[in-house]
Amino acid sequence: MRSILVTGGTGTLGKHVVERLVAAGCRVTVLTRQPRPGGPARQLKGDLITGEGLAAAVAGVDTIVHCATGARFRRVEQLGAQRLLELCREHAVGHFLYVSIVGIDDHPMPYYQAKLDTERLIADSGVPYTVQRATQFHDLALRIVSALAAPPVALVPRGFAVQSIDVEQVAGRVAELALGNPVGRARDIGGPRVQSLAELLEEYSAAIGRRRRVVRVPVPGKIGRAFEAGLNLLGPDGERLGGTFADFLSKRLSQK
Ligand SMILES: NC(=O)c1ccc[n+]([C@@H]2O[C@H](COP(=O)([O-])OP(=O)(O)OC[C@H]3O[C@@H](n4cnc5c(N)ncnc54)[C@H](OP(=O)(O)O)[C@@H]3O)[C@@H](O)[C@H]2O)c1
């Protein structure tokens, strides 16, 4: 039986990855700072920043799926990966899978730069690895548009677009890769449509029945230019998966 450790296994993506790996018959351990009752898999208390619990979590696993993140992303993702990779070498773990983001190579956002550095650290570690990059999840697009829609006039960054993807599609692909052999950089995945934030906001406003006046505002600087250039969108070799933001929204709103 395959034994897999999932960091971030309580998060938006990780919980779906865990469900799929459990359904595939794997012995799954979720690393979490706060074990909670219930859940489909064994939870182990640990912290990627302090290193607490990591040695016990890694002992005896075949594969690690690293999808933890947080406000202190350099430490959770990069330092966390460094600690886990050291343990992978010690325990001869045969596969380290990292979830990353499409278009980070030349993107000045500090979060994206930290992810790129983490990818490089993994590639240079000597541990067999897979990196799966995905575009923004529909959940994140929803968080953005609901925040934009909060004030009476919505100030929408001009020229920003996303190609958001259903997190369950990402989880399906990550689980499939975790069950296979390491492939290095996997093919990028993204959602089916490129949509401007203004367009997503319009879909959201229509769905909740609350129209907003929209004012498009330029975002100055390198970060604004990177988004306007569409660096966060899938390139020609990327694979489009799953339903649209509108599909996700109608499902999400019908669950309320
Ligand atoms: N969101 C997007 O649109 C998107 C798009 C592409 C790729 N990604 C990538 O997908 C991955 C998952 O993102 P997500 O949105 O699913 O994240 P999320 O919902 O914010 O979940 C974060 C997870 O990280 C864990 N975590 C945070 N700090 C930790 C620490 N110090 N030690 C151990 N665990 C810690 C949390 O576990 P506990 O709270 O239980 O400890 C939680 O399970 C990330 O690598 C992200 O960059 C995200």
Coordinates of N, CA and C and ligand atoms in Angstrom, one line a residue, residues 6-15 30-36 43 46-52 54 66-73 75-77 80 98-102 111-112 115 132-141 143 164-165 167 170 189, ligand 1:
V6 N 0.7 14.4 2.9 CA 0.2 15.6 2.2 C 0.4 16.8 3.2
T7 N 1.2 17.8 2.8 CA 1.2 19.1 3.6 C 0.1 19.9 3.0
G8 N -0.5 20.7 3.8 CA -1.6 21.5 3.3 C -2.8 20.7 3.0
G9 N -2.9 19.5 3.6 CA -4.0 18.6 3.3 C -5.3 19.0 4.0
T10 N -5.3 20.1 4.7 CA -6.6 20.6 5.2 C -7.0 21.8 4.4
G11 N -6.2 22.2 3.4 CA -6.5 23.5 2.7 C -7.5 23.3 1.5
T12 N -7.7 24.3 0.7 CA -8.6 24.3 -0.4 C -8.3 23.2 -1.4
L13 N -7.1 23.1 -1.8 CA -6.6 22.1 -2.7 C -6.4 20.8 -2.0
G14 N -5.6 20.9 -0.9 CA -5.1 19.7 -0.3 C -6.2 18.7 0.2
K15 N -7.4 19.3 0.6 CA -8.4 18.4 1.1 C -9.0 17.5 0.0
V30 N -1.9 13.5 6.9 CA -2.0 15.0 6.6 C -1.2 15.7 7.7
L31 N -0.3 16.6 7.3 CA 0.4 17.4 8.2 C -0.4 18.6 8.5
T32 N -0.7 18.9 9.7 CA -1.4 20.1 10.0 C -1.0 20.7 11.4
R33 N -1.1 22.1 11.5 CA -0.7 22.7 12.8 C -1.7 22.4 13.8
Q34 N -2.9 22.0 13.4 CA -4.1 21.9 14.3 C -4.9 20.7 13.9
P35 N -4.5 19.5 14.4 CA -5.4 18.3 14.0 C -6.8 18.6 14.5
R36 N -7.8 18.2 13.6 CA -9.2 18.3 14.0 C -9.8 17.0 14.0
Q43 N -4.3 12.5 10.8 CA -3.7 13.8 10.9 C -2.6 13.8 11.9
G46 N 2.1 19.2 13.0 CA 3.5 19.5 12.6 C 3.4 21.0 12.1
D47 N 4.6 21.5 12.0 CA 4.7 22.9 11.5 C 5.9 23.0 10.6
L48 N 5.7 23.4 9.4 CA 6.8 23.5 8.4 C 7.8 24.7 8.8
I49 N 7.3 25.7 9.5 CA 8.1 26.8 9.8 C 9.1 26.4 11.0
T50 N 8.5 25.8 12.0 CA 9.4 25.5 13.2 C 10.1 24.1 13.0
G51 N 9.5 23.3 12.1 CA 10.1 21.9 11.9 C 9.5 20.9 12.8
E52 N 8.6 21.4 13.7 CA 7.9 20.4 14.7 C 7.2 19.3 13.9
L54 N 8.0 17.1 11.8 CA 8.3 16.7 10.4 C 9.0 15.3 10.3
H66 N 3.5 18.4 -1.4 CA 3.7 19.6 -0.7 C 2.7 20.7 -1.2
C67 N 1.6 20.9 -0.5 CA 0.7 22.0 -1.0 C 0.3 22.9 0.1
A68 N 1.2 23.0 1.2 CA 0.9 24.0 2.2 C 1.4 25.3 1.8
T69 N 0.7 26.3 2.2 CA 1.1 27.7 1.9 C 0.5 28.6 3.0
G70 N 0.8 29.9 2.9 CA 0.3 30.8 4.0 C 0.9 32.2 3.8
A71 N 0.5 33.1 4.7 CA 1.0 34.4 4.6 C 2.5 34.5 4.7
R72 N 3.1 33.6 5.5 CA 4.6 33.5 5.6 C 5.1 32.5 4.6
F73 N 4.7 32.8 3.3 CA 4.9 31.8 2.3 C 6.4 31.3 2.1
R75 N 8.6 30.9 4.2 CA 9.0 30.0 5.2 C 8.1 28.7 5.1
V76 N 6.8 28.8 4.9 CA 6.0 27.6 4.8 C 6.4 26.8 3.5
E77 N 6.6 27.5 2.4 CA 6.8 26.7 1.2 C 8.3 26.4 0.9
G80 N 10.0 25.1 4.3 CA 9.3 23.8 4.5 C 9.8 22.8 3.5
Y98 N 5.3 19.0 -5.8 CA 5.1 20.4 -5.4 C 4.1 21.0 -6.3
V99 N 3.1 21.7 -5.7 CA 2.1 22.4 -6.5 C 2.5 23.9 -6.6
S100 N 2.6 24.3 -7.9 CA 3.1 25.7 -8.1 C 2.1 26.4 -9.0
I101 N 2.5 27.5 -9.5 CA 1.5 28.4 -10.2 C 2.1 28.8 -11.6
V102 N 1.1 28.8 -12.6 CA 1.5 29.1 -14.0 C 2.0 30.5 -14.1
Y111 N 5.2 36.6 -3.9 CA 4.7 35.2 -3.7 C 5.2 34.3 -4.9
Y112 N 5.1 34.8 -6.1 CA 5.4 34.0 -7.3 C 7.0 33.8 -7.3
K115 N 7.8 31.0 -5.0 CA 7.4 29.7 -5.6 C 8.5 29.3 -6.6
Q132 N 3.8 20.5 -10.4 CA 2.6 20.7 -11.2 C 2.2 22.2 -11.0
R133 N 2.2 22.9 -12.1 CA 1.8 24.3 -12.1 C 0.3 24.4 -12.5
A134 N -0.5 25.2 -11.8 CA -1.9 25.5 -12.2 C -2.1 27.0 -12.2
T135 N -3.2 27.4 -12.9 CA -3.6 28.8 -12.8 C -4.4 29.0 -11.6
Q136 N -4.9 30.2 -11.4 CA -5.7 30.5 -10.2 C -6.9 29.7 -10.1
F137 N -7.3 29.3 -8.9 CA -8.5 28.5 -8.7 C -9.7 29.4 -8.7
H138 N -10.9 28.8 -9.1 CA -12.1 29.5 -9.1 C -12.4 30.1 -7.7
D139 N -12.0 29.4 -6.7 CA -12.3 29.8 -5.3 C -11.6 31.2 -5.1
L140 N -10.3 31.3 -5.6 CA -9.6 32.5 -5.4 C -10.2 33.7 -6.3
A141 N -10.7 33.3 -7.5 CA -11.3 34.3 -8.3 C -12.6 34.8 -7.6
R143 N -13.1 34.9 -4.3 CA -12.7 35.8 -3.2 C -12.3 37.2 -3.7
S164 N -9.2 30.9 -14.6 CA -9.3 30.2 -13.4 C -9.8 28.8 -13.6
I165 N -9.4 27.9 -12.7 CA -9.7 26.4 -12.8 C -10.4 25.9 -11.6
V167 N -10.8 23.7 -8.6 CA -9.8 23.1 -7.7 C -9.9 21.5 -7.8
V170 N -7.7 20.3 -10.4 CA -6.2 20.3 -10.0 C -5.9 19.1 -9.1
I189 N -1.5 23.3 -16.2 CA -3.0 23.1 -16.3 C -3.6 24.5 -16.0
Ligands
LIG1 N1 -5.3 29.3 -4.6 C1 -5.0 29.3 -5.9 O1 -5.6 30.0 -6.7 C2 -3.8 28.5 -6.4 C3 -3.5 28.4 -7.8 C4 -2.4 27.7 -8.2 C5 -1.6 27.0 -7.3 N2 -1.9 27.2 -5.9 C6 -1.0 26.5 -5.0 O2 -1.7 25.4 -4.4 C7 -1.3 25.2 -3.1 C8 -2.4 25.1 -2.1 O3 -3.1 26.3 -2.1 P1 -4.5 26.5 -1.3 O4 -5.1 27.7 -1.9 O5 -5.2 25.2 -1.3 O6 -4.0 26.8 0.2 P2 -4.8 27.1 1.5 O7 -6.3 26.8 1.3 O8 -4.5 28.5 1.9 O9 -4.3 26.0 2.5 C9 -3.0 26.3 3.2 C10 -2.6 25.0 3.9 O10 -1.3 25.2 4.4 C11 -1.2 24.6 5.7 N3 -0.2 25.4 6.4 C12 0.0 26.7 6.5 N4 1.0 27.0 7.3 C13 1.6 25.9 7.7 C14 2.7 25.5 8.5 N5 3.5 26.5 9.1 N6 3.0 24.2 8.7 C15 2.2 23.3 8.2 N7 1.1 23.5 7.4 C16 0.8 24.8 7.1 C17 -2.6 24.8 6.3 O11 -2.8 23.8 7.2 P3 -3.2 24.0 8.8 O12 -3.9 25.3 8.8 O13 -4.2 22.8 9.0 O14 -2.0 23.9 9.6 C18 -3.5 24.6 5.1 O15 -3.8 23.2 4.9 C19 -0.2 26.3 -2.8 O16 1.0 25.8 -3.1 C20 -0.6 27.3 -3.8 O17 0.5 28.2 -4.1 C21 -2.9 27.9 -5.5

